[in-house]
Short mmCIF file of C-alpha atoms in Angstrom, two decimals:
data_model
loop_
_atom_site.label_atom_id
_atom_site.label_comp_id
_atom_site.label_asym_id
_atom_site.label_seq_id
_atom_site.Cartn_x
_atom_site.Cartn_y
_atom_site.Cartn_z
CA MET A 316 17.25 -0.06 -3.33
CA ARG A 317 20.89 -0.73 -5.88
CA ARG A 318 21.49 2.34 -8.45
CA LEU A 319 21.78 0.12 -11.57
CA LEU A 320 22.89 3.05 -13.90
CA LEU A 321 23.42 6.88 -13.32
CA VAL A 322 23.83 8.99 -16.02
CA VAL A 323 24.79 12.85 -15.73
CA VAL A 324 24.98 14.99 -18.81
CA ALA A 325 26.45 18.26 -18.16
CA ALA A 326 25.49 21.42 -19.83
CA CYS A 327 23.57 19.27 -22.39
CA ALA A 328 22.36 22.37 -23.67
CA LEU A 329 24.06 25.75 -23.88
CA LEU A 330 21.66 28.72 -25.11
CA ALA A 331 23.21 32.11 -24.75
CA GLY A 332 25.08 31.14 -21.54
CA CYS A 333 22.29 29.41 -20.11
CA LYS A 334 22.93 25.93 -18.63
CA VAL A 335 20.56 22.86 -18.34
CA ASP A 336 22.28 19.56 -16.63
CA THR A 337 20.10 16.56 -16.78
CA THR A 338 20.34 13.75 -14.78
CA LEU A 339 18.97 10.45 -15.42
CA THR A 340 18.88 7.72 -12.45
CA ILE A 341 17.36 3.86 -12.86
CA ASP A 342 16.42 2.67 -9.60
CA VAL A 343 16.46 -1.34 -9.17
CA HIS A 344 14.72 -2.01 -6.21
CA ASP A 345 15.27 -4.67 -3.63
CA ASN A 346 12.26 -6.91 -4.63
CA GLY A 347 13.24 -6.43 -8.25
CA GLY A 348 10.67 -3.83 -8.96
CA GLY A 349 12.50 -0.29 -10.39
CA SER A 350 11.91 2.88 -11.85
CA VAL A 351 13.36 5.72 -14.09
CA ARG A 352 13.84 9.12 -12.45
CA ILE A 353 14.86 12.47 -14.74
CA ARG A 354 16.31 15.42 -12.81
CA VAL A 355 16.07 18.55 -15.09
CA ALA A 356 18.32 21.68 -13.64
CA LEU A 357 18.33 25.26 -14.64
CA ASP A 358 20.79 27.67 -13.80
CA ALA A 359 19.49 31.35 -13.13
CA ASP A 360 20.44 32.32 -16.64
CA ALA A 361 18.22 29.78 -18.10
CA VAL A 362 15.45 30.59 -16.24
CA GLN A 363 15.81 34.56 -16.36
CA ASN A 364 16.01 33.68 -20.72
CA ALA A 365 12.89 30.92 -19.83
CA GLN A 366 11.14 34.06 -18.46
CA ALA A 367 12.07 36.87 -20.84
CA GLY A 368 8.95 39.29 -21.38
CA GLY A 369 7.24 38.59 -18.17
CA GLY A 370 6.15 34.94 -18.39
CA ARG A 371 6.13 32.07 -15.59
CA LEU A 372 8.46 29.15 -15.72
CA GLU A 373 5.71 27.26 -15.41
CA ASP A 374 3.81 28.64 -18.25
CA ARG A 375 6.79 28.68 -20.64
CA VAL A 376 7.94 24.91 -19.84
CA ARG A 377 5.10 23.34 -19.96
CA LEU A 378 4.98 19.81 -18.44
CA GLY A 379 1.22 18.77 -18.90
CA ASP A 380 2.03 16.29 -21.89
CA LEU A 381 4.50 14.56 -19.78
CA GLN A 382 1.80 14.07 -16.88
CA ALA A 383 -0.28 12.93 -19.51
CA ALA A 384 1.96 10.15 -20.76
CA GLY A 385 1.73 8.84 -17.37
CA TRP A 386 5.08 10.44 -15.55
CA THR A 387 4.91 11.61 -11.70
CA VAL A 388 6.05 15.18 -12.26
CA SER A 389 7.43 17.56 -9.32
CA PRO A 390 6.38 21.32 -9.03
CA TRP A 391 9.61 23.45 -9.84
CA ARG A 392 11.50 24.16 -7.36
CA ARG A 393 13.63 27.24 -6.88
CA ALA A 394 16.61 28.03 -5.23
CA PRO A 395 17.94 31.56 -3.57
CA ASP A 396 20.28 31.61 -6.53
CA GLY A 397 17.75 32.12 -9.04
CA SER A 398 18.35 28.33 -10.63
CA ALA A 399 15.21 26.06 -10.73
CA THR A 400 14.60 22.03 -10.69
CA VAL A 401 12.03 19.72 -11.26
CA SER A 402 12.15 15.94 -11.33
CA LEU A 403 10.19 13.15 -13.35
CA ARG A 404 9.19 9.49 -12.46
CA LYS A 405 7.86 7.16 -13.98
CA ASP A 406 7.42 2.98 -13.57
CA PHE A 407 6.73 0.54 -16.48
CA ALA A 408 3.91 -0.66 -14.33
CA GLN A 409 2.40 2.66 -14.16
CA ILE A 410 2.30 2.40 -18.25
CA CYS A 411 0.26 -0.65 -18.10
CA GLU A 412 -1.84 0.55 -15.60
CA ALA A 413 -2.92 3.42 -17.73
CA ILE A 414 -3.82 0.97 -20.24
CA ILE A 415 -5.89 -1.08 -18.61
CA GLU A 416 -7.80 1.69 -16.74
CA ASN A 417 -8.58 3.27 -20.04
CA CYS A 418 -9.32 0.35 -22.08
CA PRO A 419 -11.96 -1.44 -20.33
CA ASN A 420 -12.64 -3.50 -23.27
CA LEU A 421 -9.21 -4.85 -23.41
CA LEU A 422 -8.83 -8.29 -24.12
CA LEU A 423 -4.83 -8.77 -24.56
CA LEU A 424 -1.73 -7.16 -22.91
CA HIS A 425 1.05 -8.23 -24.95
CA PHE A 426 4.64 -6.97 -23.85
CA PRO A 427 8.26 -8.36 -24.86
CA THR A 428 11.38 -8.04 -22.58
CA ASN A 429 15.40 -8.86 -23.48
CA GLY A 430 14.60 -10.94 -20.21
CA TYR A 431 18.10 -9.81 -19.10
CA LEU A 432 16.95 -8.23 -15.53
CA SER A 433 15.25 -11.29 -13.64
CA ASP A 434 13.79 -10.32 -10.83
CA LYS A 435 12.55 -6.46 -12.03
CA ILE A 436 11.15 -8.35 -14.73
CA VAL A 437 9.18 -10.69 -12.48
CA ALA A 438 8.27 -8.08 -10.17
CA ALA A 439 6.73 -5.83 -12.13
CA THR A 440 4.63 -8.73 -13.51
CA ARG A 441 2.98 -9.61 -10.27
CA GLU A 442 2.52 -5.68 -9.96
CA ILE A 443 0.70 -6.11 -13.46
CA LEU A 444 -1.45 -9.04 -12.63
CA ARG A 445 -2.63 -6.96 -9.66
CA MET A 446 -4.14 -5.01 -12.06
CA GLY A 447 -6.72 -7.97 -13.62
CA PRO A 448 -5.72 -7.66 -17.01
CA GLU A 449 -7.79 -10.34 -18.88
CA LYS A 450 -5.03 -12.13 -20.71
CA LEU A 451 -1.21 -10.97 -20.19
CA ILE A 452 1.28 -12.62 -22.65
CA ILE A 453 5.22 -11.91 -22.41
CA THR A 454 7.45 -12.67 -24.80
CA VAL A 455 11.14 -13.15 -24.15
CA SER A 456 13.10 -12.97 -26.84
CA THR A 457 15.92 -15.52 -27.99
CA ASP A 458 18.61 -15.61 -30.69
CA GLY A 459 19.05 -19.15 -30.51
CA ASP A 460 21.14 -21.38 -28.00
CA GLU A 461 23.71 -19.93 -25.25
CA ALA A 462 26.59 -19.16 -28.08
CA MET A 463 24.45 -18.26 -31.09
CA ASN A 464 22.05 -15.99 -28.65
CA ASP A 465 24.96 -14.18 -26.62
CA ARG A 466 27.06 -13.85 -30.00
CA ILE A 467 23.89 -12.32 -31.83
CA ARG A 468 23.54 -9.85 -29.03
CA GLY A 469 26.90 -9.64 -27.57
CA VAL A 470 25.90 -9.66 -24.09
CA GLU A 471 28.03 -12.64 -22.59
CA GLY A 472 25.55 -14.73 -20.06
CA GLY A 473 22.00 -13.25 -21.75
CA TRP A 474 20.91 -16.58 -22.31
CA ARG A 475 20.97 -17.91 -19.11
CA ARG A 476 19.36 -14.60 -17.87
CA GLN A 477 16.61 -15.18 -20.70
CA ILE A 478 16.04 -18.56 -19.88
CA GLU A 479 15.51 -17.90 -16.37
CA THR A 480 13.21 -14.84 -16.65
CA PHE A 481 11.29 -16.98 -18.79
CA ARG A 482 11.16 -19.96 -16.42
CA ARG A 483 10.30 -18.43 -13.42
CA LEU A 484 7.65 -16.38 -15.62
CA ARG A 485 6.19 -19.36 -16.70
CA GLU A 486 5.25 -20.08 -13.12
CA LEU A 487 2.96 -17.23 -12.49
CA ASP A 488 -0.49 -17.80 -12.53
CA GLY A 489 -1.96 -15.41 -15.25
CA VAL A 490 1.05 -15.31 -17.51
CA HIS A 491 1.73 -16.66 -20.69
CA ALA A 492 5.37 -16.60 -21.34
CA VAL A 493 6.55 -17.28 -25.00
CA LEU A 494 9.81 -17.84 -26.27
CA GLY A 495 10.56 -15.35 -28.96
CA MET A 496 12.84 -16.18 -32.08
CA THR A 497 13.43 -13.67 -35.13
CA LEU A 498 15.00 -15.47 -37.98
CA SER A 499 18.25 -13.66 -39.88
CA ALA A 500 21.36 -14.83 -42.07
CA ALA A 501 23.09 -15.82 -38.87
CA ASN A 502 20.38 -17.89 -37.48
CA VAL A 503 17.97 -18.92 -40.19
CA ASP A 504 18.62 -22.74 -39.92
CA HIS A 505 19.31 -22.53 -36.08
CA PHE A 506 15.59 -23.23 -34.45
CA PRO A 507 16.31 -27.01 -33.73
CA VAL A 508 19.40 -26.09 -31.47
CA ALA A 509 17.74 -23.34 -30.22
CA PHE A 510 14.59 -25.45 -29.12
CA ALA A 511 17.13 -28.39 -27.75
CA ALA A 512 19.12 -26.08 -26.00
CA ALA A 513 16.33 -24.28 -23.84
CA LYS A 514 14.34 -28.08 -23.73
CA GLN A 515 17.44 -29.07 -21.99
CA GLU A 516 17.00 -26.38 -19.32
CA ILE A 517 13.19 -26.63 -19.22
CA PRO A 518 12.24 -30.31 -19.88
CA ASP A 519 8.78 -29.56 -20.32
CA LEU A 520 8.99 -27.29 -23.12
CA ASP A 521 6.67 -27.51 -25.83
CA TYR A 522 7.51 -26.26 -29.27
CA ARG A 523 4.39 -24.46 -28.98
CA ASP A 524 5.69 -22.44 -26.47
CA PHE A 525 7.96 -20.51 -28.77
CA HIS A 526 7.10 -17.84 -30.91
CA VAL A 527 8.96 -17.70 -34.72
CA ASN A 528 8.89 -14.95 -36.68
CA ILE A 529 10.79 -13.38 -39.83
CA VAL A 530 13.47 -10.56 -39.81
CA HIS A 531 12.31 -6.76 -41.02
CA GLU A 532 14.18 -3.73 -41.43
CA SER A 533 12.37 -0.51 -40.24
CA GLY A 534 13.84 3.05 -39.92
CA HIS A 535 11.65 4.36 -37.43
CA TYR A 536 10.73 1.45 -34.79
CA LEU A 537 13.87 -0.89 -35.61
CA HIS A 538 16.16 1.47 -36.56
CA ASN A 539 17.89 -1.17 -38.58
CA ALA A 540 17.23 -0.10 -42.12
CA ASP A 541 20.58 0.27 -42.86
CA LEU A 542 21.74 -2.89 -42.15
CA ALA A 543 19.93 -4.77 -45.30
CA LEU A 544 19.34 -7.56 -42.90
CA ARG A 545 16.82 -8.80 -45.35
CA GLN A 546 18.77 -8.71 -48.27
CA ALA A 547 21.77 -10.81 -46.25
CA VAL A 548 19.44 -13.72 -45.89
CA ASP A 549 18.18 -16.32 -48.65
CA PRO A 550 14.33 -16.24 -49.12
CA GLN A 551 14.13 -19.56 -49.32
CA ALA A 552 15.82 -20.45 -46.51
CA LEU A 553 13.51 -18.31 -44.64
CA ALA A 554 10.78 -20.00 -46.12
CA ARG A 555 11.67 -23.58 -45.33
CA ALA A 556 12.70 -22.83 -41.92
CA THR A 557 9.48 -21.41 -41.12
CA GLU A 558 7.74 -24.28 -42.80
CA ASP A 559 9.54 -26.38 -40.84
CA TYR A 560 8.54 -24.98 -37.60
CA ALA A 561 5.17 -25.01 -38.71
CA ARG A 562 4.86 -28.77 -38.99
CA LEU A 563 6.85 -28.96 -35.39
CA ARG A 564 4.42 -27.03 -34.05
CA GLY A 565 1.37 -28.98 -35.31
CA LEU A 566 -2.20 -28.22 -35.34
CA GLY A 567 -3.87 -26.21 -32.51
CA TRP A 568 -7.46 -24.96 -32.18
CA SER A 569 -6.52 -22.07 -29.54
CA PRO A 570 -6.77 -18.53 -30.86
CA VAL A 571 -3.35 -17.93 -30.15
CA ASN A 572 -2.55 -21.29 -32.34
CA TYR A 573 -4.61 -19.81 -35.34
CA LEU A 574 -2.78 -17.03 -35.34
CA GLU A 575 0.28 -18.67 -35.59
CA ARG A 576 -0.47 -21.43 -38.11
CA ALA A 577 -1.91 -18.63 -40.49
CA TYR A 578 0.77 -16.10 -40.15
CA LEU A 579 3.96 -19.13 -40.54
CA LYS A 580 1.78 -20.24 -43.60
CA ARG A 581 1.83 -17.25 -45.60
CA VAL A 582 5.36 -16.48 -45.39
CA ARG A 583 6.66 -18.12 -47.93
CA ARG A 584 4.10 -16.13 -50.13
CA TYR A 585 5.23 -12.51 -48.85
CA LEU A 586 8.96 -13.91 -49.18
CA GLU A 587 8.34 -14.54 -52.87
CA THR A 588 6.06 -11.85 -53.84
CA GLY A 589 7.05 -8.84 -52.08
CA ARG A 590 3.83 -8.36 -51.05
CA THR A 591 1.49 -8.88 -48.17
CA PRO A 592 -0.05 -11.80 -48.60
CA MET A 593 -4.12 -10.17 -47.50
CA ARG A 594 -5.34 -6.79 -46.83
CA CYS A 595 -3.50 -4.97 -43.88
CA HIS A 596 -5.54 -3.35 -41.55
CA ALA A 597 -2.85 -0.79 -40.32
CA LEU A 598 -4.99 2.27 -39.40
CA ARG A 599 -8.05 0.42 -39.40
CA SER A 600 -7.53 -1.93 -36.40
CA SER A 601 -4.03 -0.94 -35.05
CA CYS A 602 -1.59 1.47 -34.74
CA PHE A 603 1.94 2.32 -34.00
CA ILE A 604 2.83 5.20 -31.33
CA ASP A 605 6.30 5.83 -30.90
CA SER A 606 8.03 6.85 -27.32
CA TRP A 607 7.85 10.63 -28.56
CA GLY A 608 3.91 10.26 -29.13
CA ASN A 609 3.96 10.14 -32.73
CA VAL A 610 1.81 8.27 -34.54
CA PHE A 611 2.24 5.82 -37.53
CA PRO A 612 0.53 3.31 -39.18
CA CYS A 613 2.59 0.32 -38.48
CA THR A 614 5.94 -0.41 -37.28
CA ILE A 615 7.30 -0.45 -40.60
CA TYR A 616 5.84 2.28 -42.67
CA ASP A 617 7.43 5.15 -41.56
CA ARG A 618 4.62 7.69 -42.81
CA LYS A 619 3.92 9.79 -40.02
CA VAL A 620 0.10 10.44 -39.67
CA GLY A 621 0.32 12.60 -36.24
CA SER A 622 1.31 13.79 -32.83
CA LEU A 623 -0.22 13.03 -29.56
CA ARG A 624 1.61 15.89 -28.16
CA GLU A 625 -0.19 18.24 -30.96
CA THR A 626 -4.11 16.88 -30.16
CA ASP A 627 -3.78 17.03 -26.20
CA TYR A 628 -3.60 13.37 -26.30
CA ASP A 629 -6.60 12.38 -28.19
CA LEU A 630 -5.72 9.31 -30.45
CA ALA A 631 -9.59 9.91 -31.75
CA ARG A 632 -8.59 12.95 -33.46
CA ILE A 633 -5.58 11.82 -35.55
CA TRP A 634 -7.46 8.45 -36.10
CA GLN A 635 -10.25 10.03 -37.94
CA SER A 636 -8.94 12.95 -39.79
CA ASP A 637 -9.42 12.98 -43.59
CA ALA A 638 -5.58 12.46 -43.71
CA THR A 639 -5.69 9.25 -42.06
CA ALA A 640 -8.66 7.86 -43.88
CA ALA A 641 -6.99 8.48 -46.93
CA LEU A 642 -4.00 6.64 -46.09
CA GLN A 643 -5.90 3.82 -44.86
CA GLN A 644 -7.37 3.40 -48.28
CA GLU A 645 -3.66 3.63 -49.72
CA ILE A 646 -2.71 0.83 -47.72
CA TRP A 647 -5.63 -1.16 -47.86
CA ASP A 648 -5.10 -0.76 -51.92
CA TYR A 649 -1.65 -2.47 -51.24
CA LYS A 650 0.04 0.78 -52.08
CA CYS A 651 2.54 0.33 -48.89
CA PRO A 652 6.20 -0.49 -48.01
CA HIS A 653 4.39 -4.46 -47.81
CA CYS A 654 5.67 -6.55 -44.49
CA TRP A 655 4.77 -9.44 -42.72
CA THR A 656 5.63 -9.16 -39.40
CA PRO A 657 3.10 -10.49 -36.39
CA CYS A 658 2.48 -7.08 -34.96
CA GLU A 659 1.17 -5.98 -38.22
CA ALA A 660 -0.27 -9.35 -39.39
CA TYR A 661 -2.58 -11.09 -36.56
CA GLN A 662 -4.86 -8.35 -36.64
CA SER A 663 -5.09 -8.25 -40.37
CA ILE A 664 -5.41 -12.19 -40.19
CA LEU A 665 -8.09 -11.56 -37.52
CA GLY A 666 -9.66 -8.80 -39.79
CA ASN A 667 -9.53 -11.16 -43.06
CA VAL A 668 -11.79 -14.11 -41.13
CA LEU A 669 -15.12 -12.97 -42.69
CA ARG A 670 -13.75 -11.28 -45.74
CA PRO A 671 -10.55 -12.91 -46.79
CA GLY A 672 -9.72 -10.19 -49.47
CA GLY A 673 -6.26 -10.30 -51.19
#
């Protein structure tokens, strides 16, 4: 086993002389799998402070919400000097397992990856495949050919690893792997070059092996709202680039091709009007949950509607609340920031097939 990263943060909390040490360890196994482990150590003063008034550490520091989120949590271990430690561990495959087991009607499991850790990604994918998802799509994110991609991402050799990850994923039975490319000011006209470079490495590559979308900004998800990425790129250039790609992609009658075609077809309308080109199904068919369990309508609208940690991880309590229903109606009436990102567009496209209100 290789220890990929070890970060020790000493005295990350100093309250009235109390000390808490946190150790984060990311292990990569020889077979490419891996795990994240966190060890939290409280000194004797911190333990005494937590137990002030006769309480128990186990009751005062509640870990049930972490267990509910899929973490493996050890019992508190106490030392003779009065200090105590607790350990937490989580594998990415465990997250997918929780989704598959608790969503028996799940049709599609999809996740993106930057593609840098090929062995780990492929090993985790094999483990997920053994869980039997109905359909598994993995997007390996890129930004262009080797020079463009590595310059934008600032990771030398990144493109080579991304292409290797994509090549190995598409060899696995049961995996639909695609290369994802977000068009921004830096690479708005770069798709033909990006495709040619990838095809040189993978000769049987097809235009439909790519997914192309336009840049968006989000404070609570992408954390790029202060970069003005949309303002930096000419909307007409973005529209032309997506239309050019749509022509290269051509027609196709699979569900994925239908969604891609419907998305690309409406990019120009969105860019020219600044308005979502059809009624949005955020909070009607989908929502966004961040790493802390906070629930939002989508990846773009930063209006929080609740927290899973405050509802015992019962999403239905948030989903069915009056406040959520009111916000959903506002979104339905186009009273939202407006976007046209595939994360939100695809379910809206499907939801508007029989009711194409616009």
